[in-house]
Every structure is written in structure tokens, then in C-alpha cells.
PDB file of N, CA and C in Angstrom:
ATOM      1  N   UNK A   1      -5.046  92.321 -34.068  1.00  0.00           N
ATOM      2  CA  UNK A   1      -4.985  92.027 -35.501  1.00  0.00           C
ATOM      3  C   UNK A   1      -5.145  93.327 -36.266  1.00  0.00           C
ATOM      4  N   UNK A   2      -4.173  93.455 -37.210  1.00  0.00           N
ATOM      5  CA  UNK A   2      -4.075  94.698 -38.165  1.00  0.00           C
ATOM      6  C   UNK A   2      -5.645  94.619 -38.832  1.00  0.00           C
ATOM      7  N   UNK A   3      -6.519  95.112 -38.928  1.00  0.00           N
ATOM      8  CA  UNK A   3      -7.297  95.335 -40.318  1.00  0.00           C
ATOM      9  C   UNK A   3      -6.668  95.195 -41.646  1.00  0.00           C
ATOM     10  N   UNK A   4      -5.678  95.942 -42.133  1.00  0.00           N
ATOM     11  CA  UNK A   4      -5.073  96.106 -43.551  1.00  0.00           C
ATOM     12  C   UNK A   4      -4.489  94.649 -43.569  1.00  0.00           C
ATOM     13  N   UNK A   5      -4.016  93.918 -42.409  1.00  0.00           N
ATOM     14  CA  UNK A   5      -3.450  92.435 -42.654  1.00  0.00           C
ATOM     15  C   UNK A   5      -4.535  91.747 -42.799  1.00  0.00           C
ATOM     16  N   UNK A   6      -5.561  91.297 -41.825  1.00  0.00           N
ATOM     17  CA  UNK A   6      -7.000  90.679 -42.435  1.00  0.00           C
ATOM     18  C   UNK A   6      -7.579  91.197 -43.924  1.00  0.00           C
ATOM     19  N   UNK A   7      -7.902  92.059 -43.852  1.00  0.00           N
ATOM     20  CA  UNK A   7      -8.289  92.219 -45.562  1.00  0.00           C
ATOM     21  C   UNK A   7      -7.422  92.264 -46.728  1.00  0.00           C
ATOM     22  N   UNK A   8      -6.329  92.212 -46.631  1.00  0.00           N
ATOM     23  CA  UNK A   8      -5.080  91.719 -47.521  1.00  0.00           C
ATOM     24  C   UNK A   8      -5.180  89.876 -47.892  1.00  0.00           C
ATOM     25  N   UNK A   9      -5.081  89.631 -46.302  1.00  0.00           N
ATOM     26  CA  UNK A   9      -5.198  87.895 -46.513  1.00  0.00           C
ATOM     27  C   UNK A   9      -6.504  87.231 -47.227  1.00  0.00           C
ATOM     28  N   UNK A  10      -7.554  87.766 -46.862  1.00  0.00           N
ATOM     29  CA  UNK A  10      -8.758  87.154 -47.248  1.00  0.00           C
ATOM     30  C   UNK A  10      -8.881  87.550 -48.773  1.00  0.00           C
ATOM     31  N   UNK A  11      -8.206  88.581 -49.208  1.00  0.00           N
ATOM     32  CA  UNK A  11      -8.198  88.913 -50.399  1.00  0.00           C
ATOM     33  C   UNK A  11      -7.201  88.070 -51.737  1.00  0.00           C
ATOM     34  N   UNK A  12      -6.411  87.641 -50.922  1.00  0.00           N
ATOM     35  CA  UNK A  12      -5.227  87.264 -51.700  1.00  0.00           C
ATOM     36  C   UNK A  12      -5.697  86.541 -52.324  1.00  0.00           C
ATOM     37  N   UNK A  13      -5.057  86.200 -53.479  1.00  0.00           N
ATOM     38  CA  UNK A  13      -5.186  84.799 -54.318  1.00  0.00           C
ATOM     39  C   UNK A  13      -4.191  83.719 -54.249  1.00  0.00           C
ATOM     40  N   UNK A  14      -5.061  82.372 -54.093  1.00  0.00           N
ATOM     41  CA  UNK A  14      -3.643  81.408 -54.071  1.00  0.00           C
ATOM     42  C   UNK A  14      -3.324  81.341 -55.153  1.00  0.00           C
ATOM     43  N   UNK A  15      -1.713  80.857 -55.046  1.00  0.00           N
ATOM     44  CA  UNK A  15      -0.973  81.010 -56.197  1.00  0.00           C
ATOM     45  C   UNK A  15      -0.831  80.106 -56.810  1.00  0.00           C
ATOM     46  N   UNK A  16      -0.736  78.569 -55.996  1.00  0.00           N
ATOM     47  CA  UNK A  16      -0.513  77.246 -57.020  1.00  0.00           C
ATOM     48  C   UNK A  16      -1.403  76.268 -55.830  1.00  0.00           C
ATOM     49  N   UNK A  17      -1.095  75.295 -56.831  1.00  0.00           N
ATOM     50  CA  UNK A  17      -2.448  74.138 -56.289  1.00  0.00           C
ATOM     51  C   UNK A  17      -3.605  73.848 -57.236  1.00  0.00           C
ATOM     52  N   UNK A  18      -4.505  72.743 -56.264  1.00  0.00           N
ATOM     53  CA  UNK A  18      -5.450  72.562 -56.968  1.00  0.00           C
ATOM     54  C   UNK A  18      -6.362  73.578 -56.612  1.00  0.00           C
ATOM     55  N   UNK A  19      -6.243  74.843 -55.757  1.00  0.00           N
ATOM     56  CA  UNK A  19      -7.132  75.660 -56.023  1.00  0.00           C
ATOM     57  C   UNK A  19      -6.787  77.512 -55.893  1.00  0.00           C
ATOM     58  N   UNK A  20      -5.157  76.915 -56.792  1.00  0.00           N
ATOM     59  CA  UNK A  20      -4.937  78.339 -57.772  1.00  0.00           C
ATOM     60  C   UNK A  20      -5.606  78.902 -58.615  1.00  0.00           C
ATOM     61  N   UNK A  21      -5.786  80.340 -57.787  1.00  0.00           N
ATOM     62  CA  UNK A  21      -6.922  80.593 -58.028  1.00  0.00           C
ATOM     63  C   UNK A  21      -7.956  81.791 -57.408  1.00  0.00           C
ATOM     64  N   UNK A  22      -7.775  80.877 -56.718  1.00  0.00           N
ATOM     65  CA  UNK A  22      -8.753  81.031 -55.447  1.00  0.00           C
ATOM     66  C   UNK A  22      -8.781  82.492 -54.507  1.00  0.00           C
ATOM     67  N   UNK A  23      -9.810  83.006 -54.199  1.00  0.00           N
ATOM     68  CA  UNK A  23      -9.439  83.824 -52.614  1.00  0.00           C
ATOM     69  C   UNK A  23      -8.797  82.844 -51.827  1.00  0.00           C
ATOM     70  N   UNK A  24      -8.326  83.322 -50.681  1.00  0.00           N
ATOM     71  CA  UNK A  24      -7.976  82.504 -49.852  1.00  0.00           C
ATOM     72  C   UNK A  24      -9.149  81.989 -48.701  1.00  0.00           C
ATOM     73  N   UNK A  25     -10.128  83.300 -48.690  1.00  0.00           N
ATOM     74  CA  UNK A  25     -11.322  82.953 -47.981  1.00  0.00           C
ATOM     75  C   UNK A  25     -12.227  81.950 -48.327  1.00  0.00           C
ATOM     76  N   UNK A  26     -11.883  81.992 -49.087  1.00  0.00           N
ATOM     77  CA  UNK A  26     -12.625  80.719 -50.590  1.00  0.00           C
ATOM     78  C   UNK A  26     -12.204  79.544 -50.730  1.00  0.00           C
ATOM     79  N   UNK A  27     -11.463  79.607 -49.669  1.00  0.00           N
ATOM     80  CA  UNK A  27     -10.729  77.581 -50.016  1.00  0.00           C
ATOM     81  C   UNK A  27     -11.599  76.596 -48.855  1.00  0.00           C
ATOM     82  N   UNK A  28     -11.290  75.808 -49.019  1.00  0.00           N
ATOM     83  CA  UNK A  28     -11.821  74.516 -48.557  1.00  0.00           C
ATOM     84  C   UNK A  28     -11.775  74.766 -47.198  1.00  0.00           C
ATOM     85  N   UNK A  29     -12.248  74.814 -46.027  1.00  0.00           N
ATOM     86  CA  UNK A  29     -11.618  74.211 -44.700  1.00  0.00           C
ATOM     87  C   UNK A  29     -10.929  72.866 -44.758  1.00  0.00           C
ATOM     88  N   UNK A  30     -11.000  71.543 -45.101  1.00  0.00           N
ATOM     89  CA  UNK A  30     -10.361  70.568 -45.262  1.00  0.00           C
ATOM     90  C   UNK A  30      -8.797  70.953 -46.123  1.00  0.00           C
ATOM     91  N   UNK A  31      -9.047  71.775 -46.969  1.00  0.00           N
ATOM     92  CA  UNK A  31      -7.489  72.014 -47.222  1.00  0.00           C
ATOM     93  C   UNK A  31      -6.643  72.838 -46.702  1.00  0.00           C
ATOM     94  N   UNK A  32      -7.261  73.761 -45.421  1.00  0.00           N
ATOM     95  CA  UNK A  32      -6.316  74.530 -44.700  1.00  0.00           C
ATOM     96  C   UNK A  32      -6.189  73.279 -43.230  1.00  0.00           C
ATOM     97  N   UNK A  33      -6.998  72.413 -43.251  1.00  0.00           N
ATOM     98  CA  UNK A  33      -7.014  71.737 -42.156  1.00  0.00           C
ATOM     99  C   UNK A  33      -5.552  70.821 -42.539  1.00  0.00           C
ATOM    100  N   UNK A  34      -5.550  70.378 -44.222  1.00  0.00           N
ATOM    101  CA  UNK A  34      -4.285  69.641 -44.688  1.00  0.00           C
ATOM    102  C   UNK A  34      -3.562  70.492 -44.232  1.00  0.00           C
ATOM    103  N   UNK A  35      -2.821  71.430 -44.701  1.00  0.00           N
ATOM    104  CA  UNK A  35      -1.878  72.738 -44.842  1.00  0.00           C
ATOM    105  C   UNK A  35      -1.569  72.442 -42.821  1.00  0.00           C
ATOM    106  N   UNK A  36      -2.516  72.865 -42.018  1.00  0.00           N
ATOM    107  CA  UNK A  36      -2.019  73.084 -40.573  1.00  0.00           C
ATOM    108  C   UNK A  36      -1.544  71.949 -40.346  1.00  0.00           C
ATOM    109  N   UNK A  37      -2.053  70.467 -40.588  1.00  0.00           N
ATOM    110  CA  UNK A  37      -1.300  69.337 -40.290  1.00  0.00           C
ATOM    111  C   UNK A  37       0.413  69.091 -40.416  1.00  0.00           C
ATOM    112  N   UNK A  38       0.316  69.090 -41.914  1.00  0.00           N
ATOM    113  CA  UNK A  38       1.445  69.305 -42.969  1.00  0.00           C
ATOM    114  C   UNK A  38       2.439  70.388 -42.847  1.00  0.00           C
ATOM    115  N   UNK A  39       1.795  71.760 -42.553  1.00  0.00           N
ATOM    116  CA  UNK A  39       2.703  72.539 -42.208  1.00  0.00           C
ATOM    117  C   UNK A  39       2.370  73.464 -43.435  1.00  0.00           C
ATOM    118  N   UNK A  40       2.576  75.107 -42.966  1.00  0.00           N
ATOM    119  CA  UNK A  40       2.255  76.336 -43.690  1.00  0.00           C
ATOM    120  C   UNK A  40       3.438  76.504 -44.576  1.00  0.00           C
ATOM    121  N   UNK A  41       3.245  77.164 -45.809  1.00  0.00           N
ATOM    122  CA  UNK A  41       4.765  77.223 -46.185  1.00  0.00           C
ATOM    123  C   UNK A  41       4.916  78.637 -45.899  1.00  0.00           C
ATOM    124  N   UNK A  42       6.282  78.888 -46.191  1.00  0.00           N
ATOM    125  CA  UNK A  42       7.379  79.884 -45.365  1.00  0.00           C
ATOM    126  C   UNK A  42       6.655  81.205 -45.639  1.00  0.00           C
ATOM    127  N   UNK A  43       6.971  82.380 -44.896  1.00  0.00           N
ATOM    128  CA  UNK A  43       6.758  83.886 -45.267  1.00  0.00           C
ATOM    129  C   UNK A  43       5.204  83.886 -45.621  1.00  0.00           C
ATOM    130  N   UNK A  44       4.988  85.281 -46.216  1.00  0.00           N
ATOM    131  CA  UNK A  44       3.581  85.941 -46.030  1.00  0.00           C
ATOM    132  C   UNK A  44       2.623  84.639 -46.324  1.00  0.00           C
ATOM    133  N   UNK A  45       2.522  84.420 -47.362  1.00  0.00           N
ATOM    134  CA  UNK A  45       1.525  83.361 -47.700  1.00  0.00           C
ATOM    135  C   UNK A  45       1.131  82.263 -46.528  1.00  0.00           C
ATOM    136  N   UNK A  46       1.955  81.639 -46.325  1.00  0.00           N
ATOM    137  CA  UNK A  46       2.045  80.749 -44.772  1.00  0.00           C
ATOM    138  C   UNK A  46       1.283  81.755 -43.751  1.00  0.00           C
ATOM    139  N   UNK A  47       1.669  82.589 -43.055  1.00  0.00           N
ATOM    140  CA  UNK A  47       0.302  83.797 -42.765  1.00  0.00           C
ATOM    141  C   UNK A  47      -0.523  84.053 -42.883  1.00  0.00           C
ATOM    142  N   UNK A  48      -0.704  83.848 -43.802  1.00  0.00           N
ATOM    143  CA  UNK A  48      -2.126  84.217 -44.517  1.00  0.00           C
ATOM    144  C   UNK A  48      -3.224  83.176 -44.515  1.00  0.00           C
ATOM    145  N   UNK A  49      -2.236  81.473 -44.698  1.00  0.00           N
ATOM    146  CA  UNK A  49      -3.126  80.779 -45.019  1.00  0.00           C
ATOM    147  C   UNK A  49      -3.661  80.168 -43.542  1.00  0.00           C
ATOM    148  N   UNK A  50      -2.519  80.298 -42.251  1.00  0.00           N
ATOM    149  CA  UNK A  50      -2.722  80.138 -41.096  1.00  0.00           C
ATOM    150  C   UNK A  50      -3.492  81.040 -40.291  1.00  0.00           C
ATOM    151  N   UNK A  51      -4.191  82.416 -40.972  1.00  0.00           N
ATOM    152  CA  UNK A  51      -4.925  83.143 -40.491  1.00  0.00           C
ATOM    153  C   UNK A  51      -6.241  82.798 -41.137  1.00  0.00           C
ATOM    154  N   UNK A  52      -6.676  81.898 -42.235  1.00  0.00           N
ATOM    155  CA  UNK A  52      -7.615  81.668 -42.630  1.00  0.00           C
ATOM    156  C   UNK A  52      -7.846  80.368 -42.043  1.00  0.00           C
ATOM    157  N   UNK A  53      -7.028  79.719 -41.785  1.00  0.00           N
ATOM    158  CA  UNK A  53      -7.671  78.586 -41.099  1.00  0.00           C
ATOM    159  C   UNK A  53      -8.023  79.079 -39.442  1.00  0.00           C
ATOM    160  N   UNK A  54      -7.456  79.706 -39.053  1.00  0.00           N
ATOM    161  CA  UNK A  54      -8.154  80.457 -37.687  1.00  0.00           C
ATOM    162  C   UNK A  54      -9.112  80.745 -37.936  1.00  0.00           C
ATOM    163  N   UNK A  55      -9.757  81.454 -38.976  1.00  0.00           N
ATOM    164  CA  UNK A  55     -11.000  82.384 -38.997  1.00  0.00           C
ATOM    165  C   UNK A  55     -12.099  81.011 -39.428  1.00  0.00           C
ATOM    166  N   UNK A  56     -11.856  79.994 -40.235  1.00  0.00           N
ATOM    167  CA  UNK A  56     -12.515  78.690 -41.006  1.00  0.00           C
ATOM    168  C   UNK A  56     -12.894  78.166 -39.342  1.00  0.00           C
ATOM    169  N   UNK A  57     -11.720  78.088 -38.547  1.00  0.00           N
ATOM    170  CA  UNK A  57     -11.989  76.839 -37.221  1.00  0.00           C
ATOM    171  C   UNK A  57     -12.786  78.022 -36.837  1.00  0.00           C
ATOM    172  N   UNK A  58     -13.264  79.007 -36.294  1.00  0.00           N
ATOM    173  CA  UNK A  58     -14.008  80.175 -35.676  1.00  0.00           C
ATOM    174  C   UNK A  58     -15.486  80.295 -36.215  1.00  0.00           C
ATOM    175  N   UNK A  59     -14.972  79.384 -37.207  1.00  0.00           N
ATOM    176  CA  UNK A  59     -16.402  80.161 -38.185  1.00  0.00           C
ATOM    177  C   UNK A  59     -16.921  81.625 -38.171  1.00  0.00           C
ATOM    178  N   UNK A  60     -15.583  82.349 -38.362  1.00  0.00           N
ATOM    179  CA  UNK A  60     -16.029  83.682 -39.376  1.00  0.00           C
ATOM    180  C   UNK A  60     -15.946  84.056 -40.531  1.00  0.00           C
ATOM    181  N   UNK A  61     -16.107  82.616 -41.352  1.00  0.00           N
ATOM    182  CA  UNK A  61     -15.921  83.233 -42.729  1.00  0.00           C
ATOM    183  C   UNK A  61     -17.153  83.718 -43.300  1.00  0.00           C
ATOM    184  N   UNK A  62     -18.418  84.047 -42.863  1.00  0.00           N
ATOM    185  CA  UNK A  62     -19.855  84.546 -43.309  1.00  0.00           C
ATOM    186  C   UNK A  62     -19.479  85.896 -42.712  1.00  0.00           C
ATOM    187  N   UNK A  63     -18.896  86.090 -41.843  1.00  0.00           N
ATOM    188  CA  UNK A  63     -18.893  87.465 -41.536  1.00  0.00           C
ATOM    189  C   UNK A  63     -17.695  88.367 -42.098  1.00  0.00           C
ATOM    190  N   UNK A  64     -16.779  87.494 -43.086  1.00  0.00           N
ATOM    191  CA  UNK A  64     -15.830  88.417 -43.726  1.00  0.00           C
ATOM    192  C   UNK A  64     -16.074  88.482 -45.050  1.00  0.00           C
ATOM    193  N   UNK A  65     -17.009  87.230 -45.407  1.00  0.00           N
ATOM    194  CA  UNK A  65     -17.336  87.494 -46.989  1.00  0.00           C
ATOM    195  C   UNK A  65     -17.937  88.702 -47.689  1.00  0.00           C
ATOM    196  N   UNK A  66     -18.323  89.897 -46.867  1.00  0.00           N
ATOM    197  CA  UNK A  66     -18.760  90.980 -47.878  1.00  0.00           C
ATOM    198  C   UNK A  66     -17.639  92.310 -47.757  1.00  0.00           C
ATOM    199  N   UNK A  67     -16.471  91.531 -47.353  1.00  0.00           N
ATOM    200  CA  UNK A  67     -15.088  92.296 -47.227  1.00  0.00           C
ATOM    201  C   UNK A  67     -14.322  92.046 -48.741  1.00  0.00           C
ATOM    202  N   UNK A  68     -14.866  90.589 -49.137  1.00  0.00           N
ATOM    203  CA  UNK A  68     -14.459  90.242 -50.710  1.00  0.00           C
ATOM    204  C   UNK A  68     -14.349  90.962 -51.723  1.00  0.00           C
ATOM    205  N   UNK A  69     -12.694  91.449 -52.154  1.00  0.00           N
ATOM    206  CA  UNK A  69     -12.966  92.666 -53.672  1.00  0.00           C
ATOM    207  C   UNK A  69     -13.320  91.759 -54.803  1.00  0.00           C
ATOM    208  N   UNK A  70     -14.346  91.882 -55.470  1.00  0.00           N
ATOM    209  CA  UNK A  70     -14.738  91.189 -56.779  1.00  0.00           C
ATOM    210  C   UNK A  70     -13.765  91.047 -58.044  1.00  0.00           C
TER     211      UNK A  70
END
């Protein structure tokens, strides 16, 4: 795993939804758990959001939260 790709993703903001907005590290597990069911949408974002639900099922999101740009 790239570094510059992990801290890009966890950084990103979602773009639409009910939690546009958001980091991506910052979303629900139940709504990346929807999203993997349902299906990622296309290109980077889909990436991104399928690398956060890896890290959510792992439970490393306490250990990436002080990677968070404010």
C-alpha cells in the first residue's frame, strides 16, 4: 500500500450523500458495509471508499485518526 494513497483516501471528502461532507475515515461502518454490498462506484472514489471499509472491517480506524488534516 502506497502511503500518499492511504493518506489521500482517509483524507478525502465525500462528495454527495447523506454524509457529504464527510472524511471518508469519518463515515459510518454500516454505510461502507451498504456501499460493499451494493457495490463501490466507478474510479478513484470507489477506491477509496473500498479501502476504508478494509481499514473499518480491521479496525484501524483509531490508528489512522491522527493522520486527519483538520
Amino acid at each position: 500500500m502506497n502511503e500518499k494513497l492511504l493518506l489521500e483516501a482517509i483524507n478525502q471528502t465525500m462528495p454527495f450523500g447523506k454524509y457529504a461532507g464527510r472524511k471518508l475515515l469519518e463515515l459510518p461502518e454500516p454505510y461502507l458495509v451498504w456501499f460493499h454490498s451494493k457495490g463501490f462506484p466507478e474510479g478513484k472514489l470507489g477506491e477509496q471508499l473500498a479501502l476504508m471499509y478494509e481499514v473499518k472491517l480491521n479496525g484501524l480506524e483509531q490508528m489512522l485518526q491522527p493522520l486527519l488534516k483538520k
